[in-house]
Tab-separated table of C-alpha atoms and ligand atoms in Angstrom:
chain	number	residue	atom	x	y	z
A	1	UNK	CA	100.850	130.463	88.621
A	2	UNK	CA	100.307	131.782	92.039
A	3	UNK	CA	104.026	131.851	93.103
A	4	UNK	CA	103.331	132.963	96.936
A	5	UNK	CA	101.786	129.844	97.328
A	6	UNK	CA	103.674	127.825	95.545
A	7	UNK	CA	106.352	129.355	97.844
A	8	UNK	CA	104.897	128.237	101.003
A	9	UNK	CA	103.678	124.782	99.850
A	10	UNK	CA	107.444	123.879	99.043
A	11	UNK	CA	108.618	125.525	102.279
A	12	UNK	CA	106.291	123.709	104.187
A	13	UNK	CA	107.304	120.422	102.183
A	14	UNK	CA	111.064	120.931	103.050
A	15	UNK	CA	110.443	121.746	106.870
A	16	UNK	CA	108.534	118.438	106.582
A	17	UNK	CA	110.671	115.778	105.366
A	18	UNK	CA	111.804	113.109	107.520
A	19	UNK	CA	113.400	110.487	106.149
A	20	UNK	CA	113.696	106.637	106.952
A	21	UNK	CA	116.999	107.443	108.621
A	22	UNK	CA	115.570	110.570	110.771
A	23	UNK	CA	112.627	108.843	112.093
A	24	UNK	CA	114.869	105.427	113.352
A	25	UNK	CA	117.564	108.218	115.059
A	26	UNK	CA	114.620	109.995	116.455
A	27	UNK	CA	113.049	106.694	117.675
A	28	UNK	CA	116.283	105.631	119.182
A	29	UNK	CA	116.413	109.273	121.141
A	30	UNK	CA	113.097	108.320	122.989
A	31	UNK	CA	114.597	105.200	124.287
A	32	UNK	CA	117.887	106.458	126.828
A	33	UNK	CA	120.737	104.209	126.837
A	34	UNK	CA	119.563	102.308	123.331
A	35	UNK	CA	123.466	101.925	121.627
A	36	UNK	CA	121.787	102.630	117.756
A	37	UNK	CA	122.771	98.783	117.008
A	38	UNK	CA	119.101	98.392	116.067
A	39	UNK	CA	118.955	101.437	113.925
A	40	UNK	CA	121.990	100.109	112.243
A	41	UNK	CA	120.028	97.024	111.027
A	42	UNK	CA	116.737	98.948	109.939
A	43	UNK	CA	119.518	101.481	108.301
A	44	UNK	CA	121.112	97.865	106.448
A	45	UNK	CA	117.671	96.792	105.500
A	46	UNK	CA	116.924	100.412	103.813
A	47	UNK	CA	120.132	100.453	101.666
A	48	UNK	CA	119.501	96.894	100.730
A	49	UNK	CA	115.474	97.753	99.509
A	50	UNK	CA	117.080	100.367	97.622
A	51	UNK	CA	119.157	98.381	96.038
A	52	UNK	CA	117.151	95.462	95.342
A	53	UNK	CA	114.440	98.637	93.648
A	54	UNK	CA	117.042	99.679	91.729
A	55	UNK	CA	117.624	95.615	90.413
A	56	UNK	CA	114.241	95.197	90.276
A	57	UNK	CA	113.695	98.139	87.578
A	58	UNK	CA	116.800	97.186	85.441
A	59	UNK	CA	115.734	93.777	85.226
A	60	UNK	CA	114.829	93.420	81.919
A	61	UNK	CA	117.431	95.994	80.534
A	62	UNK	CA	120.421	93.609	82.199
A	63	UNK	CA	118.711	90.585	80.934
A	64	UNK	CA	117.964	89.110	84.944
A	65	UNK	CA	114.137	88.140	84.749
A	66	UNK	CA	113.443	84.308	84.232
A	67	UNK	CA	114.524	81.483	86.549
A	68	UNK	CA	118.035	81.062	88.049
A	69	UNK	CA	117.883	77.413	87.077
A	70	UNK	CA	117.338	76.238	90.781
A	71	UNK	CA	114.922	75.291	93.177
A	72	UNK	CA	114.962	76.657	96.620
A	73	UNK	CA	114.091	75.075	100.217
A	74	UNK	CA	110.669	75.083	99.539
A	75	UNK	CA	110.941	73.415	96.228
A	76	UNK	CA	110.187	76.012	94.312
A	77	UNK	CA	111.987	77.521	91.316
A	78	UNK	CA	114.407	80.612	91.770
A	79	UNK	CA	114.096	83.615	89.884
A	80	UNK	CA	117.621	85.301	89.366
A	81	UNK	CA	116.745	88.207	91.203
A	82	UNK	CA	115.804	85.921	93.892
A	83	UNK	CA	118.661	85.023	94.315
A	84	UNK	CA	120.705	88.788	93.284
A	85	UNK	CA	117.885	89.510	96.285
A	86	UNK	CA	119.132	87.355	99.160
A	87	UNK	CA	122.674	87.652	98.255
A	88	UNK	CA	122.184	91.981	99.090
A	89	UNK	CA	120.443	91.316	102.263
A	90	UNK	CA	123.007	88.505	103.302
A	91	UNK	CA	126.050	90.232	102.931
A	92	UNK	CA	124.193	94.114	104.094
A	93	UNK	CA	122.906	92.505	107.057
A	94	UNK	CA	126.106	90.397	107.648
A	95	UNK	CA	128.303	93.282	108.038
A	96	UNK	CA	126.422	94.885	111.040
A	97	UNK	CA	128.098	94.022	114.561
A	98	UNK	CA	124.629	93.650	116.055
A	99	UNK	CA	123.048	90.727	113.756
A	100	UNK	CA	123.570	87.681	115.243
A	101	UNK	CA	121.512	85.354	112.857
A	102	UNK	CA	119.986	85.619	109.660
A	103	UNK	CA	117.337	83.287	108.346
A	104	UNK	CA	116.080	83.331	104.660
A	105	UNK	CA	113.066	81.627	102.966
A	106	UNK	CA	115.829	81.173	100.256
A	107	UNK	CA	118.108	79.373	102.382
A	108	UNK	CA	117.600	75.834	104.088
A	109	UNK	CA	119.858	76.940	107.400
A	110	UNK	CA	120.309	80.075	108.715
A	111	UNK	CA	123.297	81.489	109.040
A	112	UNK	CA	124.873	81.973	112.570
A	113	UNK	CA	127.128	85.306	112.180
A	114	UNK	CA	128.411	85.952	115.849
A	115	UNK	CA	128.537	84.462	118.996
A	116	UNK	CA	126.824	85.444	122.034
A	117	UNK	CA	129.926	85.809	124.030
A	118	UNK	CA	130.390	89.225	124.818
A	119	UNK	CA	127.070	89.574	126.432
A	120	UNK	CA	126.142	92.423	123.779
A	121	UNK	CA	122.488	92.571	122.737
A	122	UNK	CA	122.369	91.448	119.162
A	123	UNK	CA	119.283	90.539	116.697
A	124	UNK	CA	118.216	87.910	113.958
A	125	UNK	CA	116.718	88.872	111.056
A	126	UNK	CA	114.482	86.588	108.967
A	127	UNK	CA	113.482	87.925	105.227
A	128	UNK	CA	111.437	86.698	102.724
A	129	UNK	CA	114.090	88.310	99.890
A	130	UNK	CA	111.494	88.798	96.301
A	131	UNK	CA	108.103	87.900	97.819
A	132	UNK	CA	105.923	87.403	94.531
A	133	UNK	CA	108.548	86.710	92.370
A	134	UNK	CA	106.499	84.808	89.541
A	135	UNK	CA	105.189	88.623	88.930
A	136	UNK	CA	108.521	89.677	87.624
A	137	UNK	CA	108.473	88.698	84.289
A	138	UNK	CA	104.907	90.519	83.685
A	139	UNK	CA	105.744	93.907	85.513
A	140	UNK	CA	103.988	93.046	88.664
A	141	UNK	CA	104.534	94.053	92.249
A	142	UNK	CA	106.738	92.031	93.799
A	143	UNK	CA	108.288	92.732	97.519
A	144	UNK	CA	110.321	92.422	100.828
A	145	UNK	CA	109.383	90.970	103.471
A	146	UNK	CA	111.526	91.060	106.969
A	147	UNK	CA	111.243	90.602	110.871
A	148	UNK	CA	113.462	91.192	113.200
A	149	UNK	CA	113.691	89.181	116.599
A	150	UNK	CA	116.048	89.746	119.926
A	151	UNK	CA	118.471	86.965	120.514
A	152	UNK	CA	117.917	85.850	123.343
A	153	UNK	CA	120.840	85.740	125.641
A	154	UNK	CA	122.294	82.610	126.932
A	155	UNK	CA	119.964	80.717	124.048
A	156	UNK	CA	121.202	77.957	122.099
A	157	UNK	CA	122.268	78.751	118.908
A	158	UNK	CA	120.867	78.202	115.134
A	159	UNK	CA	117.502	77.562	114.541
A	160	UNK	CA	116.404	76.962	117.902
A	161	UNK	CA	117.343	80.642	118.639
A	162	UNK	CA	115.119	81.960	116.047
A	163	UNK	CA	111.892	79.560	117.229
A	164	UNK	CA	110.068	82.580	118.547
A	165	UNK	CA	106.470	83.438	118.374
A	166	UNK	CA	105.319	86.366	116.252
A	167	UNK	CA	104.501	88.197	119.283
A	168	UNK	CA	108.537	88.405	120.639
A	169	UNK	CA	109.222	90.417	117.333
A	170	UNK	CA	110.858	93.960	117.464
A	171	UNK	CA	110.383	94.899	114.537
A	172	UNK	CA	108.752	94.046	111.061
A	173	UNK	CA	107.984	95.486	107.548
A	174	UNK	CA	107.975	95.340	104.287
A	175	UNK	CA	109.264	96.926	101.025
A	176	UNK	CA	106.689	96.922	97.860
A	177	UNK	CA	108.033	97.389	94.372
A	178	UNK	CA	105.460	98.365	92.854
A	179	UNK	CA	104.724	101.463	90.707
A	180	UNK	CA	106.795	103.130	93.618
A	181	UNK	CA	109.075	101.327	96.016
A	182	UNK	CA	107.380	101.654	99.559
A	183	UNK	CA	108.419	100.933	103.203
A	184	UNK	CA	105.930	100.085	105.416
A	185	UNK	CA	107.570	99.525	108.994
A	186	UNK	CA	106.394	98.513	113.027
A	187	UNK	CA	108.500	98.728	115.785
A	188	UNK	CA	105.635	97.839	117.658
A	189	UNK	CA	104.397	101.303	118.008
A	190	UNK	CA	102.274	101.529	115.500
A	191	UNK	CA	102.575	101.511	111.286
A	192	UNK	CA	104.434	103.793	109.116
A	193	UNK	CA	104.813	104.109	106.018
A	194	UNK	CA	107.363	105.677	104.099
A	195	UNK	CA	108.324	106.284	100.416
A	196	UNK	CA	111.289	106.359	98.108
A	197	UNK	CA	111.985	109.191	96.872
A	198	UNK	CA	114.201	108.350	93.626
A	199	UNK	CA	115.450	112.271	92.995
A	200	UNK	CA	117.195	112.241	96.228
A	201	UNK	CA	117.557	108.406	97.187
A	202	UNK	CA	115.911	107.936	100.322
A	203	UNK	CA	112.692	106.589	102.048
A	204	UNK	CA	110.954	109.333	103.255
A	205	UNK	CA	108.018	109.582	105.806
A	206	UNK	CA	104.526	109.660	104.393
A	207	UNK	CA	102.116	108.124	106.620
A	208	UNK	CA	102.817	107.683	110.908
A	209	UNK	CA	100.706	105.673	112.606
A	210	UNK	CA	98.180	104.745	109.883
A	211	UNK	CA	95.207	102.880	111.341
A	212	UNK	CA	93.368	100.160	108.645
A	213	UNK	CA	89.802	100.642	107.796
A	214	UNK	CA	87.650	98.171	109.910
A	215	UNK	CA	85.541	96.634	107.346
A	216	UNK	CA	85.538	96.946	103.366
A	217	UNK	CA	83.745	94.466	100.839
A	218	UNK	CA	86.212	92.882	99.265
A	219	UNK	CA	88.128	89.633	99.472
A	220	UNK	CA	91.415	88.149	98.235
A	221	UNK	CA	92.310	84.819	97.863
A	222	UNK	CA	93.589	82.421	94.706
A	223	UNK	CA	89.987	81.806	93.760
A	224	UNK	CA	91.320	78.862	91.223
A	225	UNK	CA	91.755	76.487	94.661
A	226	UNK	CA	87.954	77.036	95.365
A	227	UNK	CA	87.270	73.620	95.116
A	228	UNK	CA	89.605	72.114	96.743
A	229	UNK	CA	89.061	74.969	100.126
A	230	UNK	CA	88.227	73.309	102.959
A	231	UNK	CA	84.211	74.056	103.228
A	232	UNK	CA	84.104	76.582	105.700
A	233	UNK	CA	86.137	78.853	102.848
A	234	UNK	CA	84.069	77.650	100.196
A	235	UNK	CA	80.497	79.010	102.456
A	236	UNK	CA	82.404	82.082	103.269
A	237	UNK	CA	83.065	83.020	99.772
A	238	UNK	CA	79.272	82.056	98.570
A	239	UNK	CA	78.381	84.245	101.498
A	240	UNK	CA	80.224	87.200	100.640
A	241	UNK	CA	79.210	86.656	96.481
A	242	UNK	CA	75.824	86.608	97.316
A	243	UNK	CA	76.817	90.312	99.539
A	244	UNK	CA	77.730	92.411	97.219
A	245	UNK	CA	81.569	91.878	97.647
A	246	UNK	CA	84.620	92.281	95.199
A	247	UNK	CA	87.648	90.128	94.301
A	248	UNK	CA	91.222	91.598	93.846
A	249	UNK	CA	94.151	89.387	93.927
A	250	UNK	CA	97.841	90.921	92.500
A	251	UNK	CA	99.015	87.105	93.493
A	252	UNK	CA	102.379	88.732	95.784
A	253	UNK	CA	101.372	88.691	99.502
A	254	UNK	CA	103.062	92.431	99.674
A	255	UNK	CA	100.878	94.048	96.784
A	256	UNK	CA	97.322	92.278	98.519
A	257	UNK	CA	98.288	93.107	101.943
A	258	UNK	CA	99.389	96.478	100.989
A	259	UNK	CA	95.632	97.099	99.442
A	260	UNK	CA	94.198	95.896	102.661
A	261	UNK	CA	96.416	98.026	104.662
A	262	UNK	CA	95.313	100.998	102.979
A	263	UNK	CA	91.814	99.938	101.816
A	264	UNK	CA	90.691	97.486	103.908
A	265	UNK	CA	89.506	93.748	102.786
A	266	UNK	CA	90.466	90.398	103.646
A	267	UNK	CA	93.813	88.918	102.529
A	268	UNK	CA	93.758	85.071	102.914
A	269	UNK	CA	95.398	81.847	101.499
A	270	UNK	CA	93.267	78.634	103.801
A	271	UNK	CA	94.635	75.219	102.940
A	272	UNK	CA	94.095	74.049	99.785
A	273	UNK	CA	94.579	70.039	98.168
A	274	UNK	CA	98.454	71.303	97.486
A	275	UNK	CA	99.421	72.901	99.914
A	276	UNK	CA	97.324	71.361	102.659
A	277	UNK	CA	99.104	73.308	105.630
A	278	UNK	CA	98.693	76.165	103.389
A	279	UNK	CA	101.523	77.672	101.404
A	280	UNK	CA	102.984	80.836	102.928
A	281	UNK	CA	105.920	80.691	105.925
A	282	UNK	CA	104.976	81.234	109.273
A	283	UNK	CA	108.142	82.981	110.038
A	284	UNK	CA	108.950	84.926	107.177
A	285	UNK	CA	105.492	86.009	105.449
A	286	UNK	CA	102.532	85.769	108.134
A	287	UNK	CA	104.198	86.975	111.387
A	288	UNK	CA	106.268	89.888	110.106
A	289	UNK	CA	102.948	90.945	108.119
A	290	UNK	CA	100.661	89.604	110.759
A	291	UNK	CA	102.611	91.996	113.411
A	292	UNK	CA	101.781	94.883	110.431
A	293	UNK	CA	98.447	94.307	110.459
A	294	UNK	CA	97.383	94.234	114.209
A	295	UNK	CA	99.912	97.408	114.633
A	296	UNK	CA	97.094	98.898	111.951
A	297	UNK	CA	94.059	98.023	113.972
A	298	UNK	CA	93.183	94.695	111.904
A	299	UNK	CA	93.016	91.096	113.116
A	300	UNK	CA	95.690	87.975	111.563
A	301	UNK	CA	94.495	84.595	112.507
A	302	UNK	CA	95.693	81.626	111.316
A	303	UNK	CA	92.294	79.225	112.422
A	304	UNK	CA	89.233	80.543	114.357
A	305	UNK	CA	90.603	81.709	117.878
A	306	UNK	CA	94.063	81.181	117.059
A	307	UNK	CA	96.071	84.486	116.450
A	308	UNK	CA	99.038	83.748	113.867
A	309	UNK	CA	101.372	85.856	115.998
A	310	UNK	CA	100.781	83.510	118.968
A	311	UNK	CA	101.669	80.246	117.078
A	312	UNK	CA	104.391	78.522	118.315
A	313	UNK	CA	106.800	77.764	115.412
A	314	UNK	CA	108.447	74.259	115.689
A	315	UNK	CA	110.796	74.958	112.270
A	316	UNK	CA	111.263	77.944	110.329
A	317	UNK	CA	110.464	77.257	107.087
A	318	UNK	CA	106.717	76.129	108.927
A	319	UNK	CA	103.860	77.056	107.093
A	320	UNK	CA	100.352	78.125	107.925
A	321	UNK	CA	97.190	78.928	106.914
A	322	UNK	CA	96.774	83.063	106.463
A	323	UNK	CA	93.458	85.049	107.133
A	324	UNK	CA	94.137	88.531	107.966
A	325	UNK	CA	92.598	92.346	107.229
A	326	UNK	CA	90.042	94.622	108.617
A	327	UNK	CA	89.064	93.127	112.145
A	328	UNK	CA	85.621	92.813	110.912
A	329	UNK	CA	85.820	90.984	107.383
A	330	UNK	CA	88.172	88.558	109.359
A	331	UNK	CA	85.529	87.869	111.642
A	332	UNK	CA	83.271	87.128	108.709
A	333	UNK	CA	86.090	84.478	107.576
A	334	UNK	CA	86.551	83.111	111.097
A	335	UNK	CA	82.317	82.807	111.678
A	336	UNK	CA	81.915	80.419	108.895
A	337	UNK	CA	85.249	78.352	109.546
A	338	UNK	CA	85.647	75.553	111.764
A	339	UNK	CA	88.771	75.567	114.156
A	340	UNK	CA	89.178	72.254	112.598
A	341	UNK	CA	89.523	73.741	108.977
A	342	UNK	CA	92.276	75.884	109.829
B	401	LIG	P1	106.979	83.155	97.035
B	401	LIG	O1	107.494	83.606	98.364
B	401	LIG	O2	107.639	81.910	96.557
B	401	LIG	O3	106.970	84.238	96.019
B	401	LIG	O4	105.437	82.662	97.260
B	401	LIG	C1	104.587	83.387	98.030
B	401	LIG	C2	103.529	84.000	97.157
B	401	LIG	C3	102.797	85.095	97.882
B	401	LIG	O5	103.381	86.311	97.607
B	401	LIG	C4	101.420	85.025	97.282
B	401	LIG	O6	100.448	85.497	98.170
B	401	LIG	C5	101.269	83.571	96.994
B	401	LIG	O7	102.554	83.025	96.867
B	401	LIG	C6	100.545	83.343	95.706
B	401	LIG	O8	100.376	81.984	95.532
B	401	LIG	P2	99.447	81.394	94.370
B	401	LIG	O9	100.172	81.624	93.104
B	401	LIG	O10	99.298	79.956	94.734
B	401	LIG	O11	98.136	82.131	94.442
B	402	LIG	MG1	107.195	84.772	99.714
């Protein structure tokens, strides 16, 4: 073994290292007279992924996989580490001074934590807690999913507060368990991604400012609603079969978005005979990863000329339809859909 260079390769590594927490306080420095109340909620949200990794990959050793018995706003059944999920981020985020309000896909209300009395600036944070979750049980990726929105001063409080389009957020990212637990984060400068580093317990910088590949042949959807698309989906996809494309589908929003982050692709779930709105949340799945995606150089729409992040949401558990990747495989989506289709 050469040890000069191995010398200077871990020198170099240690001079490099920024971690989760470095890169928020050194964000925060560029911006004079920020008070760090942000950084203290991106700083809640990292001890919380780490904590919900940690749950994620005892899960089967403390007997926690399988449903919690319940069904949550959206009618769907719990997992128990859905729920061991929201509980972490609840009570993390609910002990910073600068949350205001925190919404969950979990929860039917969101919960109103201070008062806008003092005139400070303060934040709500939505989260999708175990994105996925149905992929516990088999090993799968599963994720977080969070956005984080200014409360507007002077605005009515509860859910009215949080009625903000995509475009007003400060912040979003998301947190993939997968075969390691990764952060990928926009303050609306661009995506970085970041890493946890088990051995020493934090999320450290891996990628800044990584920009999406603008085209790649392959497409992911739940190809077992085919039939039931509306047509302009159904063309699309006999279009890109007969072009040479690929399918990959992991089946959690975080582990196919993720791939077409990195890879390129189109992510999309149209509307389908069950879910004719489409299934995922406007609020809590397509804005915070919509936001993610356009930071990257891609395109989100939710129907031809309709950008997801400028959708108006009228209720925050809304849902919408979801076409979003490489700027120019979304455009080969959008060309065979009719605005009508969604
Ligand atoms: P969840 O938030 O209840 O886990 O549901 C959202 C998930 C997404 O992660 C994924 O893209 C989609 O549901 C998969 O749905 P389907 O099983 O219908 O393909
Ligand atoms: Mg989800």
């Amino acid at each position: 073994m050469n040890t000069a260079t191995s010398t200077s390769h871990s020198s170099v590594a240690l001079r490099d290292i920024v971690t989760l927490q470095g890169h928020i306080l050194h964000q925060q420095k560029r911006h004079p007279g920020a008070s760090g109340t942000f950084s203290w909620i991106l700083s809640a949200i990292s001890i919380s992924a780490k904590m919900i990794s940690a749950a994620v990959r005892r899960a089967r050793l403390e007997d926690v996989l399988g449903s919690a018995g319940e069904q949550n706003v959206q009618g769907e059944q719990q997992q128990k580490l859905d729920v061991i999920a929201n509980e972490i981020l609840l009570r993390l985020l609910g002990g910073r001074e600068g949350v205001a309000i925190v919404a969950s896909e979990e929860n039917e209300e969101p919960v109103i934590l201070r008062a806008d009395e003092d005139g400070e600036q303060r934040y709500c944070v939505l989260f999708d807690p175990l994105d996925g979750s149905s992929n516990l049980d088999i090993c799968g990726s599963v994720g977080t999913i969070f956005s984080i929105l200014r409360r507007v001063p002077g605005s009515p409080s509860g859910e009215s507060a949080l009625l903000q389009r995509g475009l007003e957020q400060v912040a979003a990212g998301y947190v993939l368990y997968g075969s390691s637990t990764v952060m990928m984060l926009t303050i609306g400068n661009g995506v970085d991604m970041f890493v946890l580093d088990p051995s020493i317990g934090a999320f450290v910088l891996v990628q800044k400012g990584l920009t999406m590949p603008a085209r790649n042949k392959v497409y992911s959807l739940n190809e077992g609603n085919r039939l039931t698309l509306p047509e302009g989906y159904q063309k699309y996809l006999h279009w890109a079969q007969s072009n040479g494309y690929s399918s990959r589908y992991v089946g959690a929003m975080v582990g196919d978005v993720h791939r077409v982050l990195l890879q390129g692709g189109v992510f999309m779930y149209p509307p389908t005979k069950k879910a004719p709105k489409g299934k995922l949340r406007l609020m809590y799945e397509a804005n915070p990863m919509a936001m993610l995606i356009e930071q990257a150089g891609g395109k989100a729409m939710a129907a031809p000329g309709q950008r997801i992040l400028e959708v108006q949401p009228e209720g925050i558990h809304q849902r919408t339809c979801v076409v979003l990747g490489s700027a120019e495989e979304v455009d080969h989506v959008m060309a065979q859909v009719a605005p009508s289709e969604g």
